[in-house]
Short mmCIF file of C-alpha atoms and ligand atoms in Angstrom, two decimals:
data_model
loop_
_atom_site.label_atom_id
_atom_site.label_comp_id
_atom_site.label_asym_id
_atom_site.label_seq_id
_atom_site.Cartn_x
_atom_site.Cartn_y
_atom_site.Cartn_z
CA UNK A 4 0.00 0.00 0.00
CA UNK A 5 1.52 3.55 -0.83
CA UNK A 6 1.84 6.62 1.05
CA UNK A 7 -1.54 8.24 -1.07
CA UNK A 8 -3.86 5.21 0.41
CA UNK A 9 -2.36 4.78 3.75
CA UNK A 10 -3.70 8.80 4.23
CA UNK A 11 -6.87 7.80 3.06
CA UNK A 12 -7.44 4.74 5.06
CA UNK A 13 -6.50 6.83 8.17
CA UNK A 14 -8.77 9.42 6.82
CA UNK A 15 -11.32 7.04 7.26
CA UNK A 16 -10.96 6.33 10.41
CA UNK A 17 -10.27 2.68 9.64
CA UNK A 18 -7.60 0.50 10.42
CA UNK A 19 -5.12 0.38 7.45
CA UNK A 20 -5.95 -3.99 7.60
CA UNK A 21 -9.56 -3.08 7.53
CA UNK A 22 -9.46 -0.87 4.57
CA UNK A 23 -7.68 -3.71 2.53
CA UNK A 24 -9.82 -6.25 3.58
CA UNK A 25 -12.68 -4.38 2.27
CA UNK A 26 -10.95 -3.75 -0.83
CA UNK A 27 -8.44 -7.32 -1.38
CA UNK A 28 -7.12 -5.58 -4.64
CA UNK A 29 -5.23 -2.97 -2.67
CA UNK A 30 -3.22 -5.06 -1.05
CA UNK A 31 -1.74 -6.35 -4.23
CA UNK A 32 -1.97 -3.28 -6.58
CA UNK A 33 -1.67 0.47 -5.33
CA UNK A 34 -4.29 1.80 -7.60
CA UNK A 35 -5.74 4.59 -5.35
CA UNK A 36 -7.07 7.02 -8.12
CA UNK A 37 -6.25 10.53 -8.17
CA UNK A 38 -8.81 13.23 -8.71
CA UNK A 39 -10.07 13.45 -11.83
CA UNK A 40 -9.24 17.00 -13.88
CA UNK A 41 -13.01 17.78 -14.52
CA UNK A 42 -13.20 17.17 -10.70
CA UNK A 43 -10.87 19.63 -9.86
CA UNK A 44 -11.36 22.19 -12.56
CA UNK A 45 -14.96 22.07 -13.07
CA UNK A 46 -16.84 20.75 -9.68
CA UNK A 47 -14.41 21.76 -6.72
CA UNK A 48 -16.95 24.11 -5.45
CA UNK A 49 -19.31 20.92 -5.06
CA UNK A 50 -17.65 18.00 -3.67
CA UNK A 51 -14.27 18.73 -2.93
CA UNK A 52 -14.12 22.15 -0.61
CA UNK A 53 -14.94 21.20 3.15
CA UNK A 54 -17.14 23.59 2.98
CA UNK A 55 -19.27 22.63 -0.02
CA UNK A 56 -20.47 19.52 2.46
CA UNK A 57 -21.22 21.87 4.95
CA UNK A 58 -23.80 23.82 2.43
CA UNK A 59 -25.14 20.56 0.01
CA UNK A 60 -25.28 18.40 2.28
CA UNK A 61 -28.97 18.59 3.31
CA UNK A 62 -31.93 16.82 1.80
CA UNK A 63 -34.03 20.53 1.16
CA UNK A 64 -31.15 21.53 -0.27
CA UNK A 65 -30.51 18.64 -3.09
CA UNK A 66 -34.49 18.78 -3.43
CA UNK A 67 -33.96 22.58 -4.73
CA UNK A 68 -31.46 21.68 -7.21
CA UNK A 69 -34.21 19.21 -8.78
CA UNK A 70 -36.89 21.64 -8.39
CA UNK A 71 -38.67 19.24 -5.98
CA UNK A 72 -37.97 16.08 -7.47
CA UNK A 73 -35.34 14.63 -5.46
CA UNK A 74 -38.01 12.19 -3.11
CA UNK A 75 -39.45 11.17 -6.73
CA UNK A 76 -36.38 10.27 -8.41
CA UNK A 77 -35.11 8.55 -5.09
CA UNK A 78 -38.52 6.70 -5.33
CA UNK A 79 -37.89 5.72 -9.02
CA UNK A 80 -34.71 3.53 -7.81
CA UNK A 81 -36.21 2.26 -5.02
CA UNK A 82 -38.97 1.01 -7.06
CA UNK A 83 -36.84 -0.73 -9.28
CA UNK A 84 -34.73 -1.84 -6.28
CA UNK A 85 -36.46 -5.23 -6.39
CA UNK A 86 -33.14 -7.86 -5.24
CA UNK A 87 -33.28 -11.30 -4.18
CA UNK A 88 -32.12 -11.60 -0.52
CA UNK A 89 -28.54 -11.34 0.50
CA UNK A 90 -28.02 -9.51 -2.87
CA UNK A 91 -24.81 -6.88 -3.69
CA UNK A 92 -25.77 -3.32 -4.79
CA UNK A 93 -23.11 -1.23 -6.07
CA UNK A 94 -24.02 2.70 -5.99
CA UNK A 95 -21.09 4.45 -8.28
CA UNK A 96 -20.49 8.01 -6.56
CA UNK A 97 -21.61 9.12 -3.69
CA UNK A 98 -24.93 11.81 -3.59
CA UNK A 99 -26.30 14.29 -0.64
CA UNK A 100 -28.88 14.06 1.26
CA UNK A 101 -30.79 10.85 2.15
CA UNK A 102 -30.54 8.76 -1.22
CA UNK A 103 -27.67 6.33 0.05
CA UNK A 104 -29.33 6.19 3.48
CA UNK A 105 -32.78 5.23 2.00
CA UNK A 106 -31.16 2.75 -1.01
CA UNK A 107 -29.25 0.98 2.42
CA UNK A 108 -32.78 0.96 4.63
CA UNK A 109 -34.28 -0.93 1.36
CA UNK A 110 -31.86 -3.36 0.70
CA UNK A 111 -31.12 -4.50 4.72
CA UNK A 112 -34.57 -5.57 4.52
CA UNK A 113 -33.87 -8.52 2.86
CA UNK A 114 -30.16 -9.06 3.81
CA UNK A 115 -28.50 -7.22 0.82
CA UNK A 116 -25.86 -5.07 0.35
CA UNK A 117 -24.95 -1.54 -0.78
CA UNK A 118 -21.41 -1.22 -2.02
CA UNK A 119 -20.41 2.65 -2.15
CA UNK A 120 -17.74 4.31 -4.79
CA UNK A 121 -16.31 7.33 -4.95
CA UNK A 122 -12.87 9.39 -5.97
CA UNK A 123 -13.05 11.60 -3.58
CA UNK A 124 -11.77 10.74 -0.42
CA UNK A 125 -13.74 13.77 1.42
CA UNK A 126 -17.10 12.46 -0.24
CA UNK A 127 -16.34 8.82 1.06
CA UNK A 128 -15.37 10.17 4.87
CA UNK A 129 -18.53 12.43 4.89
CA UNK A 130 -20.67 8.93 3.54
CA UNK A 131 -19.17 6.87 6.25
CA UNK A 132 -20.25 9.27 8.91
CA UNK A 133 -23.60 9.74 7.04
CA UNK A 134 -24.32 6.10 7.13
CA UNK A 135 -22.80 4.74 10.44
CA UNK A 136 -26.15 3.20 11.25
CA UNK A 137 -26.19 0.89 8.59
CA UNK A 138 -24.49 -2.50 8.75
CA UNK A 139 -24.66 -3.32 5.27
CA UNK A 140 -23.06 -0.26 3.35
CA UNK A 141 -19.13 -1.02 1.98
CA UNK A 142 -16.74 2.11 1.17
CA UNK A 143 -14.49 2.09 -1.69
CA UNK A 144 -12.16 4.32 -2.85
CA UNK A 145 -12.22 4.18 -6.74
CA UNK A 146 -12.86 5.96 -9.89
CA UNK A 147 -15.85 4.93 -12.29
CA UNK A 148 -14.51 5.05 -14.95
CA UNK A 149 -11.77 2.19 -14.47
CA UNK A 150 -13.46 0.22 -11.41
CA UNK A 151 -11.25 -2.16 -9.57
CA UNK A 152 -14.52 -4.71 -9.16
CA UNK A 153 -14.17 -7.95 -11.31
CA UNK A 154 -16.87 -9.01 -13.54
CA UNK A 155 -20.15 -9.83 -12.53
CA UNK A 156 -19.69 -8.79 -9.15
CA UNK A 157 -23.15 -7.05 -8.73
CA UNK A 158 -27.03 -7.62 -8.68
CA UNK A 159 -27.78 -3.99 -9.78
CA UNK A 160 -25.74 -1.30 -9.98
CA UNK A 161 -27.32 2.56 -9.31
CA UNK A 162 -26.06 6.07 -11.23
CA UNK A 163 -27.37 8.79 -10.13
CA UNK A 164 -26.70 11.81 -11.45
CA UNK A 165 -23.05 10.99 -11.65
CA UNK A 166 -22.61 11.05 -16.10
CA UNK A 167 -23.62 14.99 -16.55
CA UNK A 168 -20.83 16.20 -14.76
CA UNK A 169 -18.13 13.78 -16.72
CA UNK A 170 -16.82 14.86 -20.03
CA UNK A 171 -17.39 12.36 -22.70
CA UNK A 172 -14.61 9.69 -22.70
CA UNK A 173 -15.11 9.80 -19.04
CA UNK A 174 -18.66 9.24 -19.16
CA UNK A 175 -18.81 6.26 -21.90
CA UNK A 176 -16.12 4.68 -19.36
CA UNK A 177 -18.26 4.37 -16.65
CA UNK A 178 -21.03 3.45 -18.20
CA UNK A 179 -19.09 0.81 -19.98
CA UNK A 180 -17.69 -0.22 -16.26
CA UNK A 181 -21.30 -0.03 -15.06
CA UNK A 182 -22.41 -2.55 -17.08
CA UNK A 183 -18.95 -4.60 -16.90
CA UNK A 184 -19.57 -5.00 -12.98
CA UNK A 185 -23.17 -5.98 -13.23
CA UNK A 186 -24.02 -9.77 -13.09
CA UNK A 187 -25.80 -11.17 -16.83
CA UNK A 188 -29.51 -10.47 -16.11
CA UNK A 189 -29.21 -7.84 -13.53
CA UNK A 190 -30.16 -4.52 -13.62
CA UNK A 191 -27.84 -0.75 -14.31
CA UNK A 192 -30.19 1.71 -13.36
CA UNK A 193 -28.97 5.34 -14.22
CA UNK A 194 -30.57 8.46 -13.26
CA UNK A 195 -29.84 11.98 -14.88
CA UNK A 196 -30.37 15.05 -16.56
CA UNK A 197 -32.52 14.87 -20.25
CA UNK A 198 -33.40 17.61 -22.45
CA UNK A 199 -36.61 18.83 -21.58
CA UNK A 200 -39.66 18.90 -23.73
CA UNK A 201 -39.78 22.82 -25.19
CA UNK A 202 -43.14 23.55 -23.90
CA UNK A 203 -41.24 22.66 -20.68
CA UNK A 204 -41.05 26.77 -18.70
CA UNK A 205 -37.79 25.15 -16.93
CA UNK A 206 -35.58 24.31 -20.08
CA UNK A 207 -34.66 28.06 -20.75
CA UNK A 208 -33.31 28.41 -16.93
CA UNK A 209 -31.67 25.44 -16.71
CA UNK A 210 -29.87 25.77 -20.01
CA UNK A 211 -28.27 29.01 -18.73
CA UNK A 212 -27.66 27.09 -15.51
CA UNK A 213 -25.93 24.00 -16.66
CA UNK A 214 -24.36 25.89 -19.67
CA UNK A 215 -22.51 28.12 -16.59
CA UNK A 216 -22.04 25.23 -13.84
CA UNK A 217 -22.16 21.96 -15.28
CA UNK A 218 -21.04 21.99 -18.98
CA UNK A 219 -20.63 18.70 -20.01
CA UNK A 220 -24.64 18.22 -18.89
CA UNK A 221 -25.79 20.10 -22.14
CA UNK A 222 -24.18 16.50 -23.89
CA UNK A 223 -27.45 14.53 -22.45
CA UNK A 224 -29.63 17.43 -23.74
CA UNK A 225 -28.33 17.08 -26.96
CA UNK A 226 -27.71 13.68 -27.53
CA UNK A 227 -29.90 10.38 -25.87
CA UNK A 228 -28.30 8.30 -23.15
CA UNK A 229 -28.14 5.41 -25.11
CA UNK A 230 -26.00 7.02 -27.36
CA UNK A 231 -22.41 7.03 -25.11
CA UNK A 232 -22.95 3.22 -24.17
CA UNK A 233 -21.00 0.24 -25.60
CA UNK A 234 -22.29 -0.33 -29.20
CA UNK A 235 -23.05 -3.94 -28.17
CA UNK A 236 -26.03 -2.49 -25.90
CA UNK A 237 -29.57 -3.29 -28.17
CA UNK A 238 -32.82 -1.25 -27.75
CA UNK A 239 -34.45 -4.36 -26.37
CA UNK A 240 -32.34 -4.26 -22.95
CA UNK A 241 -33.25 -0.43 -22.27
CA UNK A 242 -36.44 0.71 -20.80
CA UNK A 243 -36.76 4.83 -20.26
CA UNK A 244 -38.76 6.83 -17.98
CA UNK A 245 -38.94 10.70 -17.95
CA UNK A 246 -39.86 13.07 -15.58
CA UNK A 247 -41.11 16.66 -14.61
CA UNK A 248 -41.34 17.20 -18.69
CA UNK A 249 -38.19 15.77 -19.79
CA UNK A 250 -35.64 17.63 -17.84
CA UNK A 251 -34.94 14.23 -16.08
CA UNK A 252 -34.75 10.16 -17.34
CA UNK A 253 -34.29 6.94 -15.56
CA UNK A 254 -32.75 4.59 -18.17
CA UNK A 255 -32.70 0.76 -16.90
CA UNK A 256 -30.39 -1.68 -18.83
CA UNK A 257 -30.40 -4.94 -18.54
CA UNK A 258 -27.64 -6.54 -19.04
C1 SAM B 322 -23.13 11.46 -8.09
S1 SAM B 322 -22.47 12.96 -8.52
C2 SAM B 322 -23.81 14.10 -8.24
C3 SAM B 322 -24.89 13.73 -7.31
C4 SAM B 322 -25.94 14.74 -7.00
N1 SAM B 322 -25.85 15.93 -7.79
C5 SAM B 322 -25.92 15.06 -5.53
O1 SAM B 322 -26.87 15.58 -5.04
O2 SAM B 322 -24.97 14.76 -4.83
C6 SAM B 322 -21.36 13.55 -7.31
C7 SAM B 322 -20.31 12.57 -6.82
O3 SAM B 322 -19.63 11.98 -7.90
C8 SAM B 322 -18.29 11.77 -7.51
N2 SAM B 322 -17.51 11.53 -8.71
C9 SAM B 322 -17.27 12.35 -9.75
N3 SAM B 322 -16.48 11.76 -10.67
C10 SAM B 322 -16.23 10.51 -10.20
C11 SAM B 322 -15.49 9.41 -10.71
N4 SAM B 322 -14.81 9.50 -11.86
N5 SAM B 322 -15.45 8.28 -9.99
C12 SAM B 322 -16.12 8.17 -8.82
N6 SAM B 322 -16.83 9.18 -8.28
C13 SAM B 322 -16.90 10.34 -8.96
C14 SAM B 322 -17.95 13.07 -6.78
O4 SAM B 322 -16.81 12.95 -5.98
C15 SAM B 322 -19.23 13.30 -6.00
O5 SAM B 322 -19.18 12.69 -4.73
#
């Protein structure tokens, strides 16, 4: 183990043995991923500053940013949510407010698991403390777009909101990695921005919006989801849901 993930296994609060166990690859290869550019350039104000936890990190305030729709969209994984018991859920990146919380309350019920990435250490410490009441959540420090899970490893995987903020090379990775991870006949459930209907009052606001704070989201306005996954993906394993006129879509593949 290196220097890099010894500081973020003590960041953790972990022991330095625990945080290989729950990760067996460390211990062989020192692959603790750095900070993505786009992370650093484009989103520091969000997940990176100490003090962007301090202002995002509350349930209203992740509800505003979706105009309301955060308890829906949380609602629309849930409902799909639907794993044999003693399943493993992987969620890749970690979101604020209660979604992690609620996806972990779902899945103890029947003795499965929620497995929790993120590159940012700072996201992963504030998760940990988030969800200390939950037995069943895992922590690992990786980036989605090269995950260090073999093949097959998961029932379902959940991502939410993650692919509007990654450029596209980035994006089509973890999507690709997404689907890599996720066991033949289970289910990759992403959640994100769409472009909205134009009748939709919303689409002129939050093109000015995401054009200023989140520029690689305009991508999904432009072009379908479907369209940055792995060319062997056919129409018959998708099945798309939009909400609050467009501006939002829950795509599930099956793999
Ligand atoms: C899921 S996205 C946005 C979620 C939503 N907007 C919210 O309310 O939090 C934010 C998370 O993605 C993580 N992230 C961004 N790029 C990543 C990558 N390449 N690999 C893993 N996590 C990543 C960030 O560190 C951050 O914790």
């Amino acid at each position: 183990m290196n220097e890099e993930s010894r500081a973020v296994a003590e960041s953790y609060d972990y022991t330095v043995s625990e945080y290989v166990a729950s990760e067996p690859r460390l211990a062989a290869v020192d692959h603790a991923p750095p900070i993505p550019d786009y992370l650093q350039d484009t989103y520091w104000w969000a997940y990176l500053h100490p003090k962007a936890l301090h202002f995002f990190e509350r349930e209203w305030v992740v509800n505003l940013i979706l105009w309301g729709n955060m308890r829906k969209l949380t609602q629309a994984v849930l409902g799909d949510l639907n794993v044999q018991p003693n399943s493993n859920v992987l969620q890749v990146a970690c979101v604020y407010g209660e979604f992690s919380s609620l996806l972990a309350g779902h899945l103890a019920s029947n003795g499965s698991k929620l497995e929790l990435v993120d590159v940012a250490p700072i996201q992963l410490q504030n998760a940990r403390e988030k969800l200390a009441g939950h037995q069943n959540v895992g922590f690992h420090h990786q980036d989605s777009s090269a995950l260090a899970f073999p093949a097959a490893k998961f029932d379902q995987t959940v991502v939410f909101f993650l692919l509007h903020e990654q450029p596209e090379d980035v994006r089509r990775k973890t999507i690709a990695e997404a689907i890599r991870v996720t066991r033949p006949g289970g289910k990759v459930i992403f959640v994100d921005y769409h472009g909205p209907r134009r009748s939709n009052p919303f689409r002129y606001v939050m093109k000015l919006v995401l054009t200023w704070l989140e520029p690689f989201a305009m991508d999904l306005w432009r072009q379908e989801l479907p369209a940055f996954m792995p060319d062997s993906v056919r129409p018959e394993q998708l099945q798309s849901e939009f909400y609050f006129g467009g501006l939002y879509q829950k795509i599930i593949l099956t793999v």
